Short mmCIF file of C-alpha atoms and ligand atoms in Angstrom, two decimals:
data_model
loop_
_atom_site.label_atom_id
_atom_site.label_comp_id
_atom_site.label_asym_id
_atom_site.label_seq_id
_atom_site.Cartn_x
_atom_site.Cartn_y
_atom_site.Cartn_z
CA MET A 1 -21.23 -5.06 -18.45
CA ALA A 2 -21.77 -8.63 -19.57
CA MET A 3 -25.37 -9.63 -20.14
CA ILE A 4 -24.48 -13.27 -19.56
CA GLU A 5 -21.43 -14.91 -18.09
CA THR A 6 -21.17 -18.63 -17.45
CA THR A 7 -18.18 -20.50 -16.11
CA SER A 8 -17.87 -24.24 -16.34
CA LEU A 9 -21.63 -24.65 -16.63
CA CYS A 10 -22.72 -28.30 -16.41
CA ARG A 11 -26.04 -30.09 -16.72
CA LYS A 12 -26.41 -33.84 -16.82
CA PHE A 13 -29.45 -36.06 -17.17
CA HIS A 14 -29.92 -39.59 -15.97
CA VAL A 15 -31.04 -41.62 -18.98
CA GLY A 16 -31.49 -45.36 -18.56
CA ASP A 17 -28.51 -46.38 -16.50
CA THR A 18 -26.09 -43.72 -17.76
CA TRP A 19 -25.61 -39.98 -17.51
CA VAL A 20 -25.93 -37.71 -20.51
CA HIS A 21 -23.74 -34.63 -20.21
CA ALA A 22 -26.03 -32.16 -21.93
CA LEU A 23 -23.76 -29.28 -20.91
CA ASP A 24 -20.13 -30.09 -20.25
CA HIS A 25 -18.21 -27.18 -18.68
CA VAL A 26 -19.51 -24.36 -20.84
CA ASP A 27 -17.79 -20.96 -20.58
CA LEU A 28 -19.76 -18.27 -22.33
CA ARG A 29 -19.78 -14.49 -22.22
CA ILE A 30 -22.40 -12.46 -24.01
CA ALA A 31 -22.17 -8.70 -24.03
CA GLU A 32 -25.07 -6.27 -24.09
CA GLY A 33 -26.13 -5.71 -27.68
CA ASP A 34 -24.84 -9.04 -29.01
CA PHE A 35 -26.87 -10.96 -31.58
CA VAL A 36 -25.70 -14.57 -31.27
CA ALA A 37 -26.73 -17.66 -33.21
CA VAL A 38 -26.24 -21.09 -31.62
CA MET A 39 -25.95 -24.05 -33.96
CA GLY A 40 -25.08 -27.71 -33.53
CA PRO A 41 -26.45 -31.18 -34.15
CA SER A 42 -29.60 -32.41 -32.47
CA GLY A 43 -28.81 -33.40 -28.88
CA SER A 44 -25.72 -31.18 -28.63
CA GLY A 45 -27.16 -29.21 -25.68
CA LYS A 46 -28.58 -26.10 -27.34
CA SER A 47 -32.00 -26.20 -25.66
CA THR A 48 -30.48 -27.19 -22.34
CA LEU A 49 -28.26 -24.10 -22.54
CA MET A 50 -31.19 -21.84 -23.48
CA ASN A 51 -33.35 -23.20 -20.66
CA ILE A 52 -30.65 -22.54 -18.09
CA LEU A 53 -29.89 -19.07 -19.46
CA GLY A 54 -33.64 -18.40 -19.39
CA CYS A 55 -33.78 -19.48 -15.74
CA LEU A 56 -36.21 -22.26 -16.64
CA ASP A 57 -33.75 -24.92 -15.50
CA THR A 58 -30.84 -25.02 -13.05
CA PRO A 59 -27.33 -26.22 -13.79
CA ASP A 60 -25.76 -28.87 -11.58
CA GLY A 61 -22.30 -27.39 -11.82
CA GLY A 62 -20.57 -24.11 -12.58
CA HIS A 63 -21.80 -20.54 -12.38
CA TYR A 64 -24.30 -18.42 -14.21
CA GLN A 65 -24.34 -14.66 -13.88
CA LEU A 66 -27.11 -12.71 -15.55
CA LEU A 67 -26.64 -8.94 -15.49
CA ASP A 68 -24.09 -9.42 -12.70
CA LEU A 69 -26.54 -11.41 -10.56
CA GLU A 70 -25.42 -14.88 -9.46
CA VAL A 71 -28.54 -16.76 -10.51
CA ALA A 72 -28.02 -19.72 -8.12
CA THR A 73 -28.32 -17.41 -5.11
CA LEU A 74 -31.72 -16.00 -6.07
CA SER A 75 -34.91 -16.96 -4.25
CA ASP A 76 -37.86 -18.37 -6.18
CA ASP A 77 -39.58 -14.97 -6.05
CA GLU A 78 -36.49 -13.20 -7.35
CA LEU A 79 -36.14 -15.81 -10.09
CA SER A 80 -39.69 -15.41 -11.30
CA ARG A 81 -39.25 -11.64 -11.31
CA ILE A 82 -36.04 -11.99 -13.35
CA ARG A 83 -37.78 -14.35 -15.79
CA ASN A 84 -40.65 -11.91 -16.15
CA GLN A 85 -38.71 -8.64 -16.34
CA LYS A 86 -35.30 -9.45 -17.77
CA ILE A 87 -35.87 -12.29 -20.22
CA GLY A 88 -38.10 -12.73 -23.23
CA PHE A 89 -38.39 -16.32 -24.44
CA VAL A 90 -39.54 -17.34 -27.92
CA PHE A 91 -40.08 -21.01 -28.73
CA GLN A 92 -40.42 -22.98 -31.93
CA SER A 93 -44.07 -23.76 -31.20
CA PHE A 94 -45.49 -20.39 -30.41
CA HIS A 95 -47.33 -21.35 -27.18
CA LEU A 96 -50.16 -18.88 -27.71
CA LEU A 97 -53.40 -19.36 -25.80
CA PRO A 98 -56.00 -20.31 -28.43
CA ARG A 99 -59.01 -18.58 -26.85
CA MET A 100 -57.26 -15.25 -26.50
CA THR A 101 -56.81 -12.56 -29.10
CA ALA A 102 -53.38 -11.46 -30.30
CA ARG A 103 -53.49 -8.47 -27.96
CA GLU A 104 -54.59 -10.57 -24.97
CA ASN A 105 -51.77 -13.03 -25.63
CA VAL A 106 -49.25 -10.19 -25.73
CA LEU A 107 -50.60 -8.87 -22.42
CA LEU A 108 -50.30 -12.24 -20.64
CA PRO A 109 -46.92 -11.57 -18.97
CA LEU A 110 -48.53 -8.58 -17.24
CA ARG A 111 -51.35 -10.60 -15.77
CA TYR A 112 -49.94 -10.75 -12.25
CA SER A 113 -48.21 -7.38 -12.27
CA ASN A 114 -49.78 -4.13 -11.18
CA ALA A 115 -49.09 -2.45 -14.51
CA ASP A 116 -51.53 0.22 -15.60
CA LEU A 117 -53.77 -1.68 -18.01
CA ALA A 118 -54.39 1.23 -20.37
CA VAL A 119 -50.66 1.91 -20.68
CA ALA A 120 -49.99 -1.80 -21.16
CA ARG A 121 -52.64 -2.05 -23.87
CA ASP A 122 -51.09 0.87 -25.70
CA ARG A 123 -47.71 -0.81 -25.48
CA ALA A 124 -49.11 -4.13 -26.73
CA ASP A 125 -50.82 -2.40 -29.65
CA ASP A 126 -47.66 -0.45 -30.40
CA LEU A 127 -45.54 -3.63 -30.41
CA LEU A 128 -48.04 -5.48 -32.60
CA ASP A 129 -48.09 -2.47 -34.92
CA ARG A 130 -44.27 -2.48 -35.15
CA LEU A 131 -44.41 -6.19 -35.95
CA GLY A 132 -46.85 -5.55 -38.78
CA LEU A 133 -49.95 -6.83 -37.00
CA ALA A 134 -51.88 -3.60 -36.47
CA ASP A 135 -54.89 -5.07 -38.25
CA ARG A 136 -54.76 -8.37 -36.32
CA LEU A 137 -55.10 -7.16 -32.72
CA ASP A 138 -58.41 -8.91 -32.11
CA HIS A 139 -57.68 -12.07 -34.11
CA ARG A 140 -57.25 -15.39 -32.36
CA PRO A 141 -54.25 -17.62 -33.13
CA ASN A 142 -56.25 -19.91 -35.45
CA GLN A 143 -57.08 -16.86 -37.58
CA LEU A 144 -53.38 -16.08 -38.05
CA SER A 145 -50.66 -17.57 -40.25
CA GLY A 146 -47.62 -19.25 -38.69
CA GLY A 147 -45.48 -16.17 -39.22
CA GLN A 148 -48.14 -13.93 -37.67
CA ARG A 149 -48.42 -16.26 -34.66
CA GLN A 150 -44.69 -16.17 -34.15
CA ARG A 151 -44.76 -12.37 -34.35
CA VAL A 152 -47.46 -12.33 -31.66
CA ALA A 153 -45.23 -14.59 -29.54
CA ILE A 154 -42.30 -12.21 -30.11
CA ALA A 155 -44.45 -9.22 -29.13
CA ARG A 156 -45.47 -11.10 -25.96
CA SER A 157 -41.82 -11.81 -25.16
CA LEU A 158 -41.03 -8.10 -25.50
CA ILE A 159 -43.99 -6.61 -23.58
CA ASN A 160 -41.87 -6.03 -20.47
CA ALA A 161 -38.96 -4.64 -22.55
CA PRO A 162 -36.59 -7.40 -21.33
CA PRO A 163 -32.89 -6.71 -21.91
CA LEU A 164 -32.38 -10.31 -23.09
CA LEU A 165 -34.29 -12.12 -25.83
CA LEU A 166 -33.81 -15.90 -26.03
CA ALA A 167 -35.23 -17.78 -29.01
CA ASP A 168 -35.04 -21.57 -29.41
CA GLU A 169 -35.51 -22.39 -33.11
CA PRO A 170 -37.92 -19.47 -33.58
CA THR A 171 -38.27 -20.15 -37.30
CA GLY A 172 -38.35 -23.95 -36.99
CA ASN A 173 -42.03 -24.09 -37.94
CA LEU A 174 -41.99 -21.36 -40.58
CA ASP A 175 -41.46 -21.33 -44.34
CA SER A 176 -38.27 -19.73 -45.59
CA ARG A 177 -39.80 -16.41 -46.67
CA THR A 178 -41.51 -15.94 -43.30
CA SER A 179 -38.29 -16.98 -41.56
CA VAL A 180 -36.41 -14.20 -43.33
CA GLU A 181 -39.07 -11.71 -42.18
CA ILE A 182 -38.63 -12.85 -38.59
CA MET A 183 -34.84 -12.48 -38.94
CA GLU A 184 -35.22 -8.97 -40.37
CA LEU A 185 -37.28 -8.18 -37.32
CA PHE A 186 -34.60 -9.60 -34.99
CA SER A 187 -31.93 -7.58 -36.83
CA GLU A 188 -34.00 -4.42 -36.43
CA LEU A 189 -34.53 -5.11 -32.70
CA ASN A 190 -30.79 -5.76 -32.35
CA ARG A 191 -29.95 -2.47 -34.10
CA GLN A 192 -32.12 -0.81 -31.45
CA GLY A 193 -29.96 -2.43 -28.78
CA GLN A 194 -31.78 -5.69 -28.05
CA THR A 195 -29.45 -8.52 -26.96
CA ILE A 196 -30.51 -11.72 -28.75
CA LEU A 197 -29.44 -15.34 -28.38
CA MET A 198 -31.05 -17.63 -30.93
CA VAL A 199 -30.83 -21.34 -31.69
CA THR A 200 -31.21 -22.41 -35.28
CA HIS A 201 -30.17 -25.32 -37.46
CA GLU A 202 -30.21 -23.26 -40.66
CA GLU A 203 -27.03 -21.53 -41.81
CA GLU A 204 -29.01 -18.83 -43.67
CA ILE A 205 -30.88 -17.97 -40.49
CA ALA A 206 -27.69 -17.96 -38.41
CA ALA A 207 -26.10 -15.59 -40.94
CA HIS A 208 -28.36 -12.79 -39.66
CA ALA A 209 -26.58 -12.84 -36.30
CA ASN A 210 -23.24 -11.16 -35.75
CA ARG A 211 -21.74 -14.01 -33.76
CA LEU A 212 -21.96 -17.77 -34.25
CA ILE A 213 -21.49 -20.43 -31.61
CA ARG A 214 -21.32 -24.09 -32.57
CA MET A 215 -22.04 -26.75 -29.97
CA ARG A 216 -21.22 -30.43 -29.97
CA ASP A 217 -21.63 -33.01 -27.19
CA GLY A 218 -22.48 -30.36 -24.61
CA LYS A 219 -19.44 -28.23 -25.37
CA ILE A 220 -18.83 -25.06 -27.32
CA GLU A 221 -16.88 -26.34 -30.27
CA HIS A 222 -16.46 -23.02 -32.04
CA ASP A 223 -17.24 -19.39 -31.23
CA SER A 224 -16.76 -16.84 -34.00
CA SER A 225 -16.04 -14.09 -31.44
CA VAL A 226 -13.01 -16.01 -30.11
CA HIS A 227 -10.04 -16.09 -32.48
P1 ADP B 301 -30.50 -29.84 -28.61
O1 ADP B 301 -31.43 -28.74 -28.23
O2 ADP B 301 -29.15 -29.37 -29.07
O3 ADP B 301 -31.11 -30.78 -29.62
P2 ADP B 301 -30.88 -30.76 -25.88
O4 ADP B 301 -30.31 -29.68 -25.05
O5 ADP B 301 -32.36 -30.81 -26.00
O6 ADP B 301 -30.19 -30.73 -27.32
O7 ADP B 301 -30.40 -32.16 -25.32
C1 ADP B 301 -29.03 -32.43 -25.01
C2 ADP B 301 -28.95 -33.85 -24.48
O8 ADP B 301 -29.57 -33.94 -23.22
C3 ADP B 301 -29.63 -34.88 -25.37
O9 ADP B 301 -28.89 -36.09 -25.30
C4 ADP B 301 -30.96 -35.05 -24.72
O10 ADP B 301 -31.51 -36.32 -24.98
C5 ADP B 301 -30.64 -34.86 -23.24
N1 ADP B 301 -31.76 -34.29 -22.49
C6 ADP B 301 -32.23 -33.03 -22.60
N2 ADP B 301 -33.25 -32.82 -21.76
C7 ADP B 301 -33.42 -33.99 -21.09
C8 ADP B 301 -34.31 -34.42 -20.06
N3 ADP B 301 -35.23 -33.60 -19.55
N4 ADP B 301 -34.19 -35.69 -19.61
C9 ADP B 301 -33.27 -36.52 -20.12
N5 ADP B 301 -32.38 -36.18 -21.07
C10 ADP B 301 -32.46 -34.92 -21.56
MG1 MG B 302 -33.32 -28.18 -28.96
#
């Protein structure tokens, strides 16, 4: 089964008195277990694509199927459930809540669910342990390094065991050594079956993925899986 399938996906924005075609008829298929890097110049549509795939934005043309569901037909409730259960999203700026501890941040996606809190806490601690933060559970973001904050954000994105992990420039705010650590973590998650789609502007970071997509002017200019 395809994790993601888009056909002729379009998204345009009205800017000044013209339209910017941020996505211009994008056809994309991502299989379960793929680890894909998306590259391309600033403004080429990478974030627009991620936001639509993450169900944070809606296309104004074409189709998007996520796990065989036609996303456009889903109700708001269904969409928020999909976002919560099926998709983990990691951003360049970690978006952690400053007054909460690492563990509390990781537990945030469960706030409105009826998950058993003790089980959830164990899972949060287990994730933070796997990400090398076992001794940082009760630290607040300002007591953590950039790399540690991003690992907390990754743990939060994985708390519901989503089949799809989307990351928009996840190492954009990190030094190169920390970036490599985050990529080793992504590779390990991918070896365990996690599907990952990641935007980066660094070739060395993209090299960790097993498929590379290059975008330009809202189009897929090159896809290493298509020969
Ligand atoms: P990238 O992530 O590759 O840098 P984006 O997807 O953010 O590119 O943007 C693609 C194009 O769409 C750019 O020209 C950008 O200015 C435009 N764009 C993106 N979001 C908006 C928005 N909310 N309003 C207006 N224009 C936007
Ligand atoms: Mg972007």
